[in-house]
mmCIF file of C-alpha atoms in Angstrom:
data_model
loop_
_atom_site.group_PDB
_atom_site.id
_atom_site.type_symbol
_atom_site.label_atom_id
_atom_site.label_comp_id
_atom_site.label_asym_id
_atom_site.label_seq_id
_atom_site.Cartn_x
_atom_site.Cartn_y
_atom_site.Cartn_z
ATOM 1 C CA MET A 1 -53.672 123.296 159.950
ATOM 2 C CA SER A 2 -57.401 123.150 158.784
ATOM 3 C CA ALA A 3 -59.102 124.403 155.792
ATOM 4 C CA GLN A 4 -62.383 126.426 156.115
ATOM 5 C CA LEU A 5 -65.248 128.193 154.103
ATOM 6 C CA GLU A 6 -65.790 131.510 155.573
ATOM 7 C CA PRO A 7 -67.771 134.201 154.076
ATOM 8 C CA LEU A 8 -66.768 137.153 152.780
ATOM 9 C CA PRO A 9 -67.201 140.060 155.487
ATOM 10 C CA ILE A 10 -69.912 142.505 154.192
ATOM 11 C CA GLN A 11 -68.093 145.703 152.989
ATOM 12 C CA PRO A 12 -69.856 149.330 151.874
ATOM 13 C CA VAL A 13 -69.948 149.992 147.797
ATOM 14 C CA GLY A 14 -67.780 152.544 147.281
ATOM 15 C CA PHE A 15 -65.957 153.712 144.169
ATOM 16 C CA GLY A 16 -62.578 153.917 145.583
ATOM 17 C CA GLY A 17 -62.428 150.740 147.149
ATOM 18 C CA ALA A 18 -64.339 149.130 144.132
ATOM 19 C CA ALA A 19 -61.469 150.956 141.720
ATOM 20 C CA GLY A 20 -58.676 150.424 144.326
ATOM 21 C CA ARG A 21 -59.247 146.253 144.241
ATOM 22 C CA ARG A 22 -59.327 146.807 140.474
ATOM 23 C CA VAL A 23 -56.225 148.668 139.916
ATOM 24 C CA THR A 24 -54.704 145.878 142.632
ATOM 25 C CA ASP A 25 -55.840 143.208 140.748
ATOM 26 C CA TRP A 26 -54.681 143.772 137.098
ATOM 27 C CA LEU A 27 -51.415 145.581 138.491
ATOM 28 C CA PRO A 28 -49.554 142.682 138.019
ATOM 29 C CA ALA A 29 -50.628 141.486 134.489
ATOM 30 C CA VAL A 30 -49.916 145.247 133.430
ATOM 31 C CA LEU A 31 -46.561 144.829 134.765
ATOM 32 C CA VAL A 32 -45.357 141.579 133.529
ATOM 33 C CA PHE A 33 -47.282 142.684 129.782
ATOM 34 C CA VAL A 34 -44.924 145.943 129.731
ATOM 35 C CA ALA A 35 -41.735 144.246 130.802
ATOM 36 C CA SER A 36 -42.289 142.014 128.225
ATOM 37 C CA ILE A 37 -42.915 144.363 125.271
ATOM 38 C CA ALA A 38 -39.633 146.337 126.408
ATOM 39 C CA LEU A 39 -37.558 142.922 126.736
ATOM 40 C CA TRP A 40 -39.014 141.946 123.046
ATOM 41 C CA GLU A 41 -37.867 145.323 121.604
ATOM 42 C CA GLY A 42 -34.545 145.078 123.044
ATOM 43 C CA LEU A 43 -33.563 141.663 122.498
ATOM 44 C CA VAL A 44 -34.733 142.228 118.716
ATOM 45 C CA LYS A 45 -32.773 145.767 118.209
ATOM 46 C CA GLY A 46 -30.240 144.004 120.670
ATOM 47 C CA LEU A 47 -29.925 141.054 118.778
ATOM 48 C CA HIS A 48 -30.481 142.280 115.832
ATOM 49 C CA VAL A 49 -32.689 139.801 114.501
ATOM 50 C CA GLN A 50 -34.594 139.359 111.095
ATOM 51 C CA ARG A 51 -37.910 141.320 110.253
ATOM 52 C CA PHE A 52 -39.394 138.123 109.031
ATOM 53 C CA LEU A 53 -38.268 135.594 112.502
ATOM 54 C CA LEU A 54 -39.798 138.592 114.801
ATOM 55 C CA PRO A 55 -40.657 142.395 113.992
ATOM 56 C CA ALA A 56 -40.200 144.457 116.840
ATOM 57 C CA PRO A 57 -43.191 145.781 118.839
ATOM 58 C CA SER A 58 -42.346 149.167 117.393
ATOM 59 C CA ALA A 59 -42.302 148.240 113.977
ATOM 60 C CA ILE A 60 -45.482 146.043 114.692
ATOM 61 C CA TRP A 61 -47.338 149.230 115.910
ATOM 62 C CA THR A 62 -46.577 151.557 113.084
ATOM 63 C CA ALA A 63 -48.110 148.940 110.452
ATOM 64 C CA PHE A 64 -51.322 148.879 113.179
ATOM 65 C CA MET A 65 -51.293 152.447 113.125
ATOM 66 C CA ASP A 66 -50.703 152.595 109.235
ATOM 67 C CA ASN A 67 -53.727 150.138 108.243
ATOM 68 C CA GLN A 68 -56.093 150.830 111.328
ATOM 69 C CA TYR A 69 -59.191 151.225 109.274
ATOM 70 C CA ALA A 70 -58.469 147.445 107.066
ATOM 71 C CA LEU A 71 -57.214 145.615 109.910
ATOM 72 C CA TRP A 72 -60.243 146.536 112.024
ATOM 73 C CA HIS A 73 -62.312 145.696 108.849
ATOM 74 C CA GLU A 74 -61.069 141.939 108.865
ATOM 75 C CA GLY A 75 -61.327 141.913 112.612
ATOM 76 C CA TRP A 76 -64.692 142.308 112.469
ATOM 77 C CA PHE A 77 -65.474 139.682 109.204
ATOM 78 C CA THR A 78 -63.687 137.110 111.304
ATOM 79 C CA LEU A 79 -65.856 137.960 114.575
ATOM 80 C CA GLN A 80 -68.557 137.491 112.429
ATOM 81 C CA GLU A 81 -68.054 134.364 112.173
ATOM 82 C CA ALA A 82 -66.634 133.566 115.325
ATOM 83 C CA LEU A 83 -69.769 135.024 116.769
ATOM 84 C CA GLY A 84 -72.374 133.124 114.335
ATOM 85 C CA GLY A 85 -70.444 129.421 114.782
ATOM 86 C CA PHE A 86 -70.839 130.538 119.167
ATOM 87 C CA ALA A 87 -73.903 130.551 118.967
ATOM 88 C CA ILE A 88 -74.725 127.422 116.986
ATOM 89 C CA GLY A 89 -72.306 125.214 118.142
ATOM 90 C CA CYS A 90 -73.188 126.387 121.966
ATOM 91 C CA SER A 91 -76.795 126.151 120.849
ATOM 92 C CA LEU A 92 -76.931 122.884 119.781
ATOM 93 C CA GLY A 93 -74.406 121.530 123.099
ATOM 94 C CA ILE A 94 -77.083 123.239 125.488
ATOM 95 C CA LEU A 95 -79.789 121.523 123.605
ATOM 96 C CA PHE A 96 -78.136 117.995 123.285
ATOM 97 C CA ALA A 97 -76.644 118.303 126.763
ATOM 98 C CA VAL A 98 -80.739 118.545 128.099
ATOM 99 C CA VAL A 99 -81.452 115.887 125.829
ATOM 100 C CA VAL A 100 -79.230 113.617 127.326
ATOM 101 C CA SER A 101 -79.072 113.858 131.103
ATOM 102 C CA ARG A 102 -83.084 113.400 130.226
ATOM 103 C CA TYR A 103 -82.743 110.009 128.922
ATOM 104 C CA SER A 104 -79.541 108.676 129.709
ATOM 105 C CA ILE A 105 -80.110 105.574 127.316
ATOM 106 C CA VAL A 106 -79.743 109.125 124.561
ATOM 107 C CA GLY A 107 -76.060 109.737 125.931
ATOM 108 C CA SER A 108 -74.940 106.394 125.996
ATOM 109 C CA ALA A 109 -75.900 106.115 121.908
ATOM 110 C CA LEU A 110 -74.477 110.079 121.705
ATOM 111 C CA MET A 111 -71.012 110.598 123.693
ATOM 112 C CA PRO A 112 -69.116 108.535 121.894
ATOM 113 C CA TYR A 113 -69.627 110.246 118.545
ATOM 114 C CA ALA A 114 -69.289 113.380 120.409
ATOM 115 C CA ILE A 115 -65.829 112.347 121.503
ATOM 116 C CA ALA A 116 -64.926 111.741 118.646
ATOM 117 C CA ALA A 117 -65.578 114.272 116.626
ATOM 118 C CA ASN A 118 -63.730 116.543 119.474
ATOM 119 C CA ALA A 119 -60.654 114.218 118.476
ATOM 120 C CA ILE A 120 -60.918 115.449 114.713
ATOM 121 C CA PRO A 121 -58.180 118.547 114.271
ATOM 122 C CA ILE A 122 -59.747 121.678 112.980
ATOM 123 C CA ILE A 123 -57.127 121.527 109.850
ATOM 124 C CA ALA A 124 -59.278 118.246 108.832
ATOM 125 C CA PHE A 125 -62.802 120.219 109.453
ATOM 126 C CA ALA A 126 -61.660 122.862 107.413
ATOM 127 C CA PRO A 127 -60.981 121.621 103.990
ATOM 128 C CA ILE A 128 -64.261 119.239 104.024
ATOM 129 C CA THR A 129 -66.385 122.034 105.097
ATOM 130 C CA ASN A 130 -65.612 124.211 102.380
ATOM 131 C CA ALA A 131 -66.570 121.400 100.148
ATOM 132 C CA TRP A 132 -69.925 121.816 101.597
ATOM 133 C CA PHE A 133 -70.518 125.415 101.711
ATOM 134 C CA ASN A 134 -69.176 128.203 99.485
ATOM 135 C CA PRO A 135 -65.509 128.903 100.826
ATOM 136 C CA LEU A 136 -65.897 132.682 99.860
ATOM 137 C CA THR A 137 -68.809 133.190 102.540
ATOM 138 C CA LYS A 138 -68.903 132.755 106.526
ATOM 139 C CA SER A 139 -71.151 129.756 106.702
ATOM 140 C CA SER A 140 -67.917 127.389 106.045
ATOM 141 C CA LYS A 141 -65.814 128.962 108.933
ATOM 142 C CA MET A 142 -69.255 128.717 111.072
ATOM 143 C CA ALA A 143 -69.389 125.437 110.449
ATOM 144 C CA VAL A 144 -66.017 124.687 111.764
ATOM 145 C CA VAL A 145 -66.314 127.083 114.816
ATOM 146 C CA ALA A 146 -69.823 125.379 115.799
ATOM 147 C CA ILE A 147 -68.120 122.047 115.851
ATOM 148 C CA LEU A 148 -65.048 123.597 117.967
ATOM 149 C CA CYS A 149 -68.026 125.046 120.401
ATOM 150 C CA PHE A 150 -69.968 121.992 120.802
ATOM 151 C CA PHE A 151 -67.926 119.595 122.428
ATOM 152 C CA PRO A 152 -67.318 121.655 125.847
ATOM 153 C CA VAL A 153 -70.567 122.918 126.371
ATOM 154 C CA PHE A 154 -72.303 119.559 125.553
ATOM 155 C CA VAL A 155 -69.675 118.033 128.269
ATOM 156 C CA ASN A 156 -70.258 120.703 131.015
ATOM 157 C CA VAL A 157 -73.751 121.092 130.910
ATOM 158 C CA VAL A 158 -74.240 117.158 130.878
ATOM 159 C CA ARG A 159 -72.403 117.583 133.850
ATOM 160 C CA GLY A 160 -74.219 120.320 135.539
ATOM 161 C CA LEU A 161 -77.056 119.342 135.028
ATOM 162 C CA ARG A 162 -76.639 116.052 136.514
ATOM 163 C CA SER A 163 -75.100 117.146 139.622
ATOM 164 C CA VAL A 164 -77.691 117.902 141.919
ATOM 165 C CA LYS A 165 -77.777 116.667 144.924
ATOM 166 C CA PRO A 166 -80.396 113.672 145.622
ATOM 167 C CA GLN A 167 -81.404 115.586 148.690
ATOM 168 C CA GLN A 168 -82.195 117.959 146.152
ATOM 169 C CA ILE A 169 -84.523 116.288 144.245
ATOM 170 C CA GLU A 170 -86.110 114.720 147.284
ATOM 171 C CA LEU A 171 -86.730 118.385 148.787
ATOM 172 C CA MET A 172 -88.875 118.736 145.596
ATOM 173 C CA ARG A 173 -90.796 116.096 145.511
ATOM 174 C CA SER A 174 -92.157 116.378 148.722
ATOM 175 C CA TYR A 175 -93.355 119.688 147.790
ATOM 176 C CA ALA A 176 -95.046 117.695 145.013
ATOM 177 C CA ALA A 177 -93.146 119.491 142.553
ATOM 178 C CA GLY A 178 -92.864 117.681 139.003
ATOM 179 C CA ASP A 179 -90.022 116.994 136.304
ATOM 180 C CA PHE A 180 -90.108 120.008 134.866
ATOM 181 C CA THR A 181 -90.301 122.428 137.739
ATOM 182 C CA ILE A 182 -87.846 120.687 139.267
ATOM 183 C CA PHE A 183 -85.623 121.220 136.209
ATOM 184 C CA ARG A 184 -86.233 124.788 136.180
ATOM 185 C CA LEU A 185 -85.767 125.554 139.758
ATOM 186 C CA VAL A 186 -83.133 123.342 140.685
ATOM 187 C CA ARG A 187 -80.875 121.758 137.828
ATOM 188 C CA VAL A 188 -80.630 124.802 135.475
ATOM 189 C CA PRO A 189 -79.426 126.651 138.460
ATOM 190 C CA THR A 190 -76.799 124.122 139.604
ATOM 191 C CA ALA A 191 -75.716 123.988 135.739
ATOM 192 C CA LEU A 192 -75.419 127.656 135.416
ATOM 193 C CA PRO A 193 -71.626 127.682 136.791
ATOM 194 C CA TYR A 194 -70.807 124.574 134.406
ATOM 195 C CA LEU A 195 -71.919 126.644 131.409
ATOM 196 C CA PHE A 196 -70.189 129.867 131.773
ATOM 197 C CA THR A 197 -67.644 128.299 132.089
ATOM 198 C CA SER A 198 -67.762 126.291 128.642
ATOM 199 C CA LEU A 199 -68.854 129.056 127.388
ATOM 200 C CA LYS A 200 -65.837 131.111 128.378
ATOM 201 C CA VAL A 201 -63.425 128.084 127.277
ATOM 202 C CA ALA A 202 -65.982 128.964 123.647
ATOM 203 C CA SER A 203 -65.401 132.110 123.268
ATOM 204 C CA VAL A 204 -61.258 131.265 122.411
ATOM 205 C CA LEU A 205 -61.633 128.569 120.744
ATOM 206 C CA ALA A 206 -64.151 130.441 118.359
ATOM 207 C CA MET A 207 -61.661 133.133 117.219
ATOM 208 C CA ILE A 208 -59.083 130.128 117.053
ATOM 209 C CA GLY A 209 -61.157 128.251 114.787
ATOM 210 C CA ALA A 210 -62.241 131.290 112.676
ATOM 211 C CA ILE A 211 -58.917 132.342 112.188
ATOM 212 C CA VAL A 212 -56.993 128.632 111.551
ATOM 213 C CA SER A 213 -60.084 127.487 109.525
ATOM 214 C CA GLU A 214 -59.559 131.068 106.651
ATOM 215 C CA TYR A 215 -55.812 129.331 106.041
ATOM 216 C CA PHE A 216 -57.828 126.812 104.115
ATOM 217 C CA GLY A 217 -59.822 129.364 101.251
ATOM 218 C CA GLY A 218 -61.730 132.317 102.760
ATOM 219 C CA SER A 219 -62.457 135.732 101.660
ATOM 220 C CA LEU A 220 -59.365 138.644 101.166
ATOM 221 C CA GLU A 221 -61.692 140.414 103.685
ATOM 222 C CA ALA A 222 -60.618 137.814 106.693
ATOM 223 C CA LEU A 223 -58.270 138.257 109.341
ATOM 224 C CA GLY A 224 -56.605 134.686 108.617
ATOM 225 C CA ALA A 225 -56.513 134.807 105.125
ATOM 226 C CA ASN A 226 -54.618 138.364 105.518
ATOM 227 C CA ILE A 227 -51.792 136.747 107.795
ATOM 228 C CA LYS A 228 -51.326 134.155 104.962
ATOM 229 C CA GLN A 229 -51.296 136.295 102.414
ATOM 230 C CA ASP A 230 -49.081 139.036 104.565
ATOM 231 C CA ALA A 231 -46.768 136.517 105.481
ATOM 232 C CA SER A 232 -45.780 135.551 101.999
ATOM 233 C CA LEU A 233 -45.587 138.666 100.636
ATOM 234 C CA PHE A 234 -42.725 140.196 103.719
ATOM 235 C CA GLN A 235 -45.178 142.308 105.048
ATOM 236 C CA PHE A 236 -44.491 140.484 108.566
ATOM 237 C CA GLU A 237 -44.620 143.651 110.441
ATOM 238 C CA LYS A 238 -48.565 143.785 108.750
ATOM 239 C CA ALA A 239 -49.132 140.099 109.503
ATOM 240 C CA TRP A 240 -47.876 140.464 113.299
ATOM 241 C CA ALA A 241 -50.511 143.882 113.640
ATOM 242 C CA GLU A 242 -53.289 141.403 112.433
ATOM 243 C CA ILE A 243 -52.460 139.062 114.894
ATOM 244 C CA VAL A 244 -52.787 141.847 117.556
ATOM 245 C CA ILE A 245 -56.273 142.382 116.506
ATOM 246 C CA ALA A 246 -57.030 138.858 116.845
ATOM 247 C CA CYS A 247 -56.172 138.742 120.607
ATOM 248 C CA LEU A 248 -57.586 141.768 121.161
ATOM 249 C CA LEU A 249 -61.163 140.177 119.615
ATOM 250 C CA GLY A 250 -61.272 137.333 121.402
ATOM 251 C CA ILE A 251 -59.755 139.049 124.773
ATOM 252 C CA GLY A 252 -62.959 141.301 124.391
ATOM 253 C CA PHE A 253 -65.267 138.502 123.289
ATOM 254 C CA TYR A 254 -64.363 136.446 126.701
ATOM 255 C CA LEU A 255 -64.429 139.302 128.747
ATOM 256 C CA ALA A 256 -67.630 140.023 127.344
ATOM 257 C CA VAL A 257 -68.912 136.180 128.120
ATOM 258 C CA ALA A 258 -67.487 136.687 131.773
ATOM 259 C CA LEU A 259 -69.897 139.889 132.034
ATOM 260 C CA VAL A 260 -72.622 137.936 131.791
ATOM 261 C CA GLU A 261 -71.415 135.637 133.762
ATOM 262 C CA ARG A 262 -70.833 138.042 136.685
ATOM 263 C CA VAL A 263 -74.196 139.639 136.162
ATOM 264 C CA ALA A 264 -76.583 135.862 135.683
ATOM 265 C CA LEU A 265 -74.313 134.218 138.874
ATOM 266 C CA ARG A 266 -75.358 137.403 140.988
ATOM 267 C CA TRP A 267 -77.054 135.434 143.099
ATOM 268 C CA GLN A 268 -74.324 132.996 144.443
ATOM 269 C CA PRO A 269 -73.078 133.708 147.722
ATOM 270 C CA ARG A 270 -68.947 134.647 147.286
ATOM 271 C CA VAL A 271 -66.317 132.171 149.432
ATOM 272 C CA GLU A 272 -62.921 132.224 150.444
ATOM 273 C CA ILE A 273 -60.639 129.251 151.738
ATOM 274 C CA THR A 274 -59.025 130.339 154.444
ATOM 275 C CA GLY A 275 -56.370 128.265 156.507
ATOM 276 C CA ALA A 276 -56.619 128.099 160.583
#
């Protein structure tokens, strides 16, 4: 057996074919989701599970429908914190990665501190940022999100910028290309797949960081603060409905980054590994 790379055959673009492939790709996930919800509902009702342990999906759906406006308002508030921290952390990660890839001595000096910052648990950062900023504003939550997003973007972009083959550099030098031209035409395109991989990871971390940081103090307009409050007031169905909102926003955030990746990297050839 051997593995070889074969280019995908060129096929005419058609709505039916594209739509059919999308349905086929998503069908297993949809079936698993429906089966999981049905099993969840059946087990909760069949085993008489207490609502404080796990409410039934039907009860969560009722709470969701009864509080739609408030839930989406809370979700939008938290999403703003996640987006702000995501933008700050990713921007700083890219900036530091460019500097480190250009100057190796700077990388040797900064990398241990970046690793140390990433090793600190999020629950340790949240009270500190609340002391630095007003806990009722979005600033302290953005700071936590930025810290979480910085490291994966920083590490992946550094790796991408340094993964250029020496032959590519030699070829550009033979055309009398300068450092900036090589950076723009060779290093940046090579690093883009690494960048978008890290951005997708950071998009998930952003929502997690925003919600967890709200547990340690924040506006009552935010998801995290309301989940904590509703659980303490025994409104478990509403708390789970807020968790559903957080999940939907996290998925939407991830898909938005994936869509930008697809547009930005459309020039990349698609290959598949086949056995022969």
